[in-house]
């Protein structure tokens, strides 16, 4: 399976030690199967790093996950939204996994999570709102062991200007 990582640099040797921020699934190296999504990530990253270009890194992702602890939320938005809120609160429970797979809190979904997290919407309303947004995906590699076992760099290219 081909996956993509958006950045402002070529990342031919992904390294979880360079993950500085807690995102949806905690600190890790994030990839997606959706190239357009990776391009948006790359453009955002380049925008905040003056003088850099948006780069989409492409990897072959092996299906051999033997020996790895994988959490796949699939369509379980009930557990997903709670997990994302916990990670945003700094909870480190994500560290018990090597790879976490699920939906991505793009700008629209991020708003829904905020409304739920702050108590403005209950979980049922938040989940109902999430279902109307496009289905993006993300794979968070939490451990270097998972990266080394599953990802193989293929190429990098500059994101399109469209």
Coordinates of N, CA and C in Angstrom, one line a residue:
X1 N 0.9 -1.2 0.0 CA 0.0 0.0 0.0 C 0.9 1.2 0.0
X2 N 0.5 2.2 -0.8 CA 1.3 3.5 -0.8 C 0.7 4.5 0.2
X3 N 1.5 5.1 1.0 CA 1.1 6.1 1.9 C 2.0 7.4 1.7
X4 N 1.5 8.5 2.2 CA 2.2 9.8 2.0 C 2.4 10.5 3.3
X5 N 3.4 11.3 3.4 CA 3.7 12.2 4.5 C 4.0 13.6 3.9
X6 N 3.2 14.6 4.4 CA 3.5 16.0 4.0 C 4.4 16.7 4.9
X7 N 5.4 17.4 4.3 CA 6.4 18.0 5.1 C 7.0 19.2 4.3
X8 N 8.0 19.8 4.8 CA 8.7 20.9 4.1 C 10.1 20.4 3.7
X9 N 10.3 19.1 3.8 CA 11.6 18.5 3.5 C 11.4 17.1 3.1
X10 N 12.5 16.5 2.5 CA 12.5 15.1 2.1 C 12.7 14.3 3.4
X11 N 11.9 13.3 3.7 CA 12.0 12.5 4.9 C 12.2 11.1 4.4
X12 N 13.4 10.8 4.0 CA 13.7 9.4 3.5 C 14.0 8.4 4.6
X13 N 14.3 8.9 5.8 CA 14.5 8.1 7.0 C 13.6 8.6 8.1
X14 N 12.3 8.3 8.1 CA 11.4 8.8 9.2 C 12.0 8.4 10.6
X15 N 11.8 9.3 11.5 CA 12.3 9.1 12.9 C 11.3 9.7 13.9
X16 N 10.8 8.8 14.7 CA 9.8 9.3 15.7 C 10.4 10.3 16.7
X17 N 11.7 10.3 16.9 CA 12.3 11.3 17.8 C 12.1 12.7 17.4
X18 N 11.8 12.9 16.1 CA 11.6 14.3 15.6 C 10.1 14.7 15.7
X19 N 9.3 13.9 16.3 CA 7.9 14.3 16.5 C 7.8 15.1 17.8
X20 N 7.5 16.4 17.6 CA 7.5 17.3 18.8 C 6.1 17.7 19.3
X21 N 5.1 17.5 18.5 CA 3.8 17.9 19.0 C 2.8 16.7 19.2
X22 N 2.0 16.8 20.1 CA 0.9 15.8 20.3 C -0.2 16.1 19.3
X23 N -0.5 15.2 18.4 CA -1.6 15.4 17.5 C -2.7 14.5 17.8
X24 N -3.5 14.1 16.9 CA -4.7 13.3 17.2 C -4.4 12.1 17.9
X25 N -3.4 11.4 17.6 CA -3.0 10.1 18.2 C -1.7 10.2 19.0
X26 N -1.4 11.4 19.5 CA -0.2 11.6 20.3 C 1.0 11.9 19.4
X27 N 2.2 11.8 19.9 CA 3.4 12.0 19.2 C 3.8 10.8 18.3
X28 N 4.1 11.1 17.1 CA 4.4 10.0 16.2 C 4.7 10.6 14.8
X29 N 5.0 9.7 13.9 CA 5.2 10.0 12.5 C 3.9 9.6 11.7
X30 N 3.3 10.6 11.1 CA 1.9 10.5 10.5 C 2.0 10.3 9.0
X31 N 1.2 9.4 8.5 CA 1.1 9.2 7.0 C -0.4 9.0 6.7
X32 N -0.7 9.1 5.4 CA -2.1 8.9 5.0 C -2.1 8.2 3.6
X33 N -3.2 7.6 3.3 CA -3.3 7.0 2.0 C -3.8 8.0 0.9
X34 N -4.2 9.2 1.4 CA -4.8 10.3 0.5 C -3.7 11.3 0.2
X35 N -3.2 11.3 -1.1 CA -2.2 12.2 -1.5 C -2.6 13.7 -1.3
X36 N -3.8 14.0 -1.7 CA -4.3 15.4 -1.5 C -4.2 15.9 -0.1
X37 N -4.5 15.0 0.9 CA -4.4 15.3 2.3 C -2.9 15.6 2.6
X38 N -2.0 14.8 2.2 CA -0.6 15.0 2.4 C -0.1 16.3 1.8
X39 N -0.6 16.6 0.7 CA -0.2 17.9 0.0 C -0.7 19.1 0.9
X40 N -1.9 19.0 1.5 CA -2.3 20.0 2.4 C -1.5 20.1 3.6
X41 N -1.1 19.0 4.2 CA -0.2 19.0 5.3 C 1.2 19.7 4.9
X42 N 1.7 19.3 3.8 CA 3.0 19.8 3.3 C 2.9 21.4 3.1
X43 N 1.8 21.8 2.5 CA 1.6 23.3 2.2 C 1.5 24.0 3.6
X44 N 0.8 23.5 4.5 CA 0.7 24.1 5.8 C 2.1 24.2 6.5
X45 N 2.8 23.1 6.5 CA 4.1 23.1 7.1 C 5.1 24.1 6.4
X46 N 5.1 24.1 5.1 CA 5.9 25.1 4.4 C 5.6 26.5 4.6
X47 N 4.3 26.8 4.8 CA 3.8 28.1 5.1 C 4.4 28.6 6.4
X48 N 4.5 27.8 7.4 CA 5.1 28.2 8.7 C 6.6 28.2 8.7
X49 N 7.2 27.6 7.7 CA 8.7 27.6 7.7 C 9.1 28.4 6.4
X50 N 9.3 29.6 6.6 CA 9.7 30.5 5.5 C 10.8 30.0 4.7
X51 N 10.7 30.2 3.4 CA 11.7 29.8 2.5 C 11.7 28.3 2.1
X52 N 10.8 27.5 2.7 CA 10.8 26.1 2.4 C 9.7 25.8 1.4
X53 N 9.8 24.6 0.8 CA 8.8 24.2 -0.2 C 8.0 23.0 0.4
X54 N 6.7 22.9 -0.1 CA 5.9 21.7 0.4 C 6.3 20.5 -0.3
X55 N 6.7 19.5 0.4 CA 7.2 18.2 -0.1 C 6.3 17.1 0.3
X56 N 5.9 16.2 -0.6 CA 5.1 15.0 -0.4 C 6.1 13.8 -0.5
X57 N 6.2 13.1 0.6 CA 7.1 11.9 0.7 C 6.2 10.7 0.5
X58 N 6.6 9.8 -0.3 CA 5.9 8.6 -0.6 C 6.6 7.4 -0.1
X59 N 5.8 6.5 0.5 CA 6.4 5.2 1.1 C 5.5 4.0 0.7
X60 N 6.2 2.9 0.6 CA 5.5 1.6 0.5 C 5.3 1.2 1.9
X61 N 4.0 0.8 2.3 CA 3.7 0.4 3.6 C 3.4 -1.1 3.5
X62 N 4.2 -1.9 4.2 CA 4.0 -3.3 4.2 C 2.8 -3.7 5.1
X63 N 2.1 -4.8 4.7 CA 1.0 -5.3 5.5 C 1.5 -6.2 6.6
X64 N 2.8 -6.5 6.7 CA 3.4 -7.4 7.7 C 3.5 -6.6 9.0
X65 N 2.6 -6.7 9.9 CA 2.6 -6.0 11.1 C 2.8 -7.0 12.3
X66 N 3.3 -8.2 12.0 CA 3.6 -9.2 13.0 C 4.5 -8.6 14.1
X67 N 4.1 -8.8 15.3 CA 4.9 -8.4 16.5 C 4.6 -6.9 16.9
X68 N 3.7 -6.2 16.1 CA 3.4 -4.9 16.4 C 2.1 -4.8 17.1
X69 N 1.9 -3.8 18.0 CA 0.6 -3.6 18.6 C -0.1 -2.5 17.8
X70 N -1.2 -2.8 17.1 CA -1.8 -1.9 16.3 C -3.2 -1.6 16.8
X71 N -3.6 -0.3 16.9 CA -4.9 0.1 17.2 C -5.6 0.7 16.0
X72 N -6.6 0.0 15.5 CA -7.3 0.5 14.3 C -8.8 0.9 14.7
X73 N -9.1 2.2 14.6 CA -10.4 2.6 15.0 C -11.4 2.3 14.0
X74 N -11.0 2.1 12.7 CA -12.0 1.8 11.7 C -13.1 2.9 11.7
X75 N -14.3 2.4 11.7 CA -15.5 3.3 11.7 C -16.0 3.6 13.2
X76 N -15.2 3.2 14.2 CA -15.7 3.4 15.6 C -15.4 4.8 16.0
X77 N -16.3 5.7 15.6 CA -16.1 7.1 15.9 C -16.3 7.4 17.4
X78 N -17.1 6.5 18.1 CA -17.3 6.7 19.5 C -16.0 6.6 20.3
X79 N -15.2 5.6 20.1 CA -13.9 5.4 20.7 C -12.9 6.4 20.2
X80 N -13.0 6.7 18.9 CA -12.0 7.6 18.2 C -12.1 9.0 18.9
X81 N -13.3 9.5 19.0 CA -13.4 10.9 19.5 C -12.9 11.0 20.9
X82 N -13.2 10.0 21.8 CA -12.6 10.0 23.1 C -11.1 9.9 23.2
X83 N -10.6 9.1 22.3 CA -9.1 8.9 22.2 C -8.4 10.2 21.8
X84 N -9.0 10.9 20.8 CA -8.4 12.1 20.3 C -8.4 13.2 21.4
X85 N -9.6 13.3 22.1 CA -9.7 14.3 23.2 C -8.6 13.9 24.3
X86 N -8.5 12.7 24.6 CA -7.5 12.3 25.6 C -6.1 12.7 25.2
X87 N -5.7 12.4 23.9 CA -4.4 12.8 23.4 C -4.2 14.3 23.5
X88 N -5.3 15.1 23.1 CA -5.2 16.5 23.1 C -5.0 17.0 24.5
X89 N -5.5 16.3 25.5 CA -5.3 16.7 26.9 C -3.9 16.2 27.5
X90 N -3.1 15.6 26.6 CA -1.8 15.2 27.1 C -1.7 13.8 27.6
X91 N -2.8 13.0 27.6 CA -2.8 11.7 28.0 C -1.8 10.8 27.2
X92 N -1.0 10.0 27.8 CA 0.0 9.2 27.1 C -0.3 7.8 26.8
X93 N -1.6 7.4 27.0 CA -2.1 6.1 26.7 C -1.7 5.6 25.3
X94 N -1.6 6.5 24.4 CA -1.2 6.1 23.0 C 0.1 5.4 22.9
X95 N 1.0 5.6 23.9 CA 2.3 5.0 23.9 C 2.3 3.4 24.0
X96 N 1.2 2.9 24.3 CA 1.1 1.4 24.4 C 1.0 0.7 23.0
X97 N 0.8 1.6 22.0 CA 0.7 1.1 20.6 C 1.9 1.4 19.8
X98 N 2.1 0.6 18.8 CA 3.2 0.9 17.8 C 2.6 1.7 16.7
X99 N 1.4 1.4 16.2 CA 0.7 2.1 15.1 C -0.7 2.3 15.5
X100 N -1.2 3.5 15.2 CA -2.6 3.8 15.5 C -3.2 4.3 14.1
X101 N -4.4 3.7 13.8 CA -5.0 4.0 12.5 C -6.4 4.5 12.7
X102 N -6.8 5.6 12.0 CA -8.1 6.1 12.2 C -8.4 7.3 11.3
X103 N -9.5 8.0 11.6 CA -9.9 9.2 11.0 C -8.9 10.3 11.3
X104 N -9.0 11.4 10.6 CA -8.1 12.5 10.8 C -9.0 13.7 11.2
X105 N -8.6 14.5 12.1 CA -9.3 15.7 12.5 C -8.8 16.8 11.6
X106 N -9.3 16.9 10.4 CA -9.0 18.0 9.5 C -9.7 19.2 10.1
X107 N -9.6 20.4 9.4 CA -10.1 21.6 10.0 C -11.5 21.5 10.4
X108 N -12.4 20.9 9.7 CA -13.8 20.7 10.0 C -14.0 19.8 11.2
X109 N -13.4 18.6 11.1 CA -13.5 17.7 12.2 C -12.9 18.2 13.5
X110 N -11.8 19.0 13.4 CA -11.2 19.6 14.5 C -12.2 20.5 15.3
X111 N -13.0 21.2 14.6 CA -14.1 22.0 15.2 C -15.0 21.2 16.0
X112 N -15.5 20.0 15.4 CA -16.4 19.1 16.0 C -15.8 18.6 17.3
X113 N -14.5 18.2 17.2 CA -13.8 17.7 18.4 C -13.8 18.7 19.5
X114 N -13.5 20.0 19.1 CA -13.5 21.1 20.1 C -14.8 21.3 20.7
X115 N -15.9 21.2 20.0 CA -17.2 21.4 20.5 C -17.6 20.3 21.5
X116 N -17.2 19.1 21.2 CA -17.4 18.0 22.1 C -16.5 18.1 23.3
X117 N -15.2 18.3 23.1 CA -14.3 18.4 24.1 C -14.6 19.5 25.2
X118 N -15.2 20.6 24.7 CA -15.5 21.7 25.6 C -16.9 21.5 26.2
X119 N -17.6 20.4 25.9 CA -18.9 20.2 26.5 C -20.1 20.9 25.8
X120 N -19.8 21.6 24.8 CA -20.9 22.3 24.1 C -21.8 21.3 23.4
X121 N -21.3 20.2 22.8 CA -22.0 19.2 22.2 C -21.8 17.9 22.9
X122 N -22.8 17.0 23.0 CA -22.7 15.7 23.6 C -22.0 14.8 22.5
X123 N -21.7 13.6 22.9 CA -21.0 12.7 22.0 C -21.9 12.3 20.8
X124 N -23.2 12.1 21.0 CA -24.0 11.7 19.9 C -24.1 12.8 18.9
X125 N -24.2 14.1 19.3 CA -24.2 15.2 18.3 C -22.8 15.3 17.6
X126 N -21.7 15.2 18.3 CA -20.4 15.2 17.7 C -20.2 14.2 16.7
X127 N -20.6 12.9 17.0 CA -20.5 11.8 16.0 C -21.4 12.1 14.8
X128 N -22.5 12.6 15.0 CA -23.4 12.9 13.9 C -22.8 13.9 13.0
X129 N -22.2 14.9 13.5 CA -21.5 16.0 12.7 C -20.3 15.4 12.0
X130 N -19.6 14.5 12.6 CA -18.4 14.0 12.0 C -18.7 13.2 10.7
X131 N -19.8 12.5 10.8 CA -20.2 11.6 9.6 C -20.5 12.4 8.4
X132 N -20.7 13.7 8.4 CA -21.0 14.4 7.2 C -19.7 14.9 6.5
X133 N -18.6 14.8 7.1 CA -17.3 15.3 6.5 C -16.7 14.1 5.7
X134 N -15.8 14.5 4.8 CA -15.1 13.5 4.0 C -14.3 12.6 4.8
X135 N -14.1 11.4 4.4 CA -13.3 10.4 5.1 C -11.9 10.4 4.9
X136 N -11.1 11.2 5.6 CA -9.7 11.2 5.6 C -9.2 10.1 6.5
X137 N -7.9 9.7 6.3 CA -7.4 8.7 7.2 C -6.0 9.1 7.6
X138 N -5.5 8.4 8.7 CA -4.1 8.7 9.1 C -3.6 7.4 9.8
X139 N -2.3 7.2 9.7 CA -1.6 6.2 10.4 C -0.5 6.9 11.2
X140 N -0.6 6.7 12.5 CA 0.4 7.3 13.4 C 1.4 6.2 13.8
X141 N 2.6 6.4 13.4 CA 3.7 5.5 13.8 C 4.3 6.0 15.1
X142 N 4.0 5.3 16.2 CA 4.4 5.7 17.5 C 5.8 5.3 17.9
X143 N 6.2 4.1 17.4 CA 7.5 3.6 17.7 C 8.4 3.5 16.4
X144 N 9.7 3.6 16.7 CA 10.6 3.5 15.6 C 10.6 2.1 15.0
X145 N 10.4 1.1 15.9 CA 10.3 -0.3 15.5 C 9.3 -0.5 14.4
X146 N 8.1 0.2 14.6 CA 7.0 0.1 13.6 C 7.5 0.7 12.2
X147 N 8.1 1.9 12.3 CA 8.6 2.5 11.1 C 9.6 1.6 10.3
X148 N 10.5 1.1 11.1 CA 11.6 0.3 10.5 C 11.0 -1.0 9.8
X149 N 10.0 -1.5 10.4 CA 9.4 -2.8 10.0 C 8.4 -2.6 8.8
X150 N 7.7 -1.5 8.8 CA 6.6 -1.4 7.9 C 6.8 -0.4 6.7
X151 N 7.5 0.7 6.9 CA 7.6 1.8 5.9 C 8.9 1.7 5.1
X152 N 8.8 1.9 3.8 CA 10.0 1.9 2.9 C 9.8 3.2 2.0
X153 N 10.8 4.1 2.2 CA 10.7 5.3 1.4 C 10.8 5.0 -0.1
X154 N 10.0 5.7 -0.9 CA 10.0 5.5 -2.4 C 10.5 6.7 -3.1
X155 N 9.9 7.8 -2.8 CA 10.3 9.1 -3.5 C 9.7 10.3 -2.8
X156 N 10.2 11.4 -3.2 CA 9.6 12.7 -2.7 C 9.4 13.6 -3.9
X157 N 8.4 14.4 -3.8 CA 8.1 15.4 -4.9 C 7.5 16.7 -4.3
X158 N 7.6 17.8 -5.0 CA 7.1 19.0 -4.5 C 5.6 18.9 -4.7
X159 N 4.8 19.4 -3.7 CA 3.3 19.4 -3.8 C 2.9 20.3 -4.9
X160 N 1.8 20.0 -5.6 CA 1.3 20.8 -6.7 C 0.8 22.1 -6.2
X161 N 0.8 23.1 -7.1 CA 0.4 24.5 -6.8 C -1.1 24.7 -7.0
X162 N -1.9 23.6 -7.2 CA -3.3 23.8 -7.5 C -4.1 24.0 -6.2

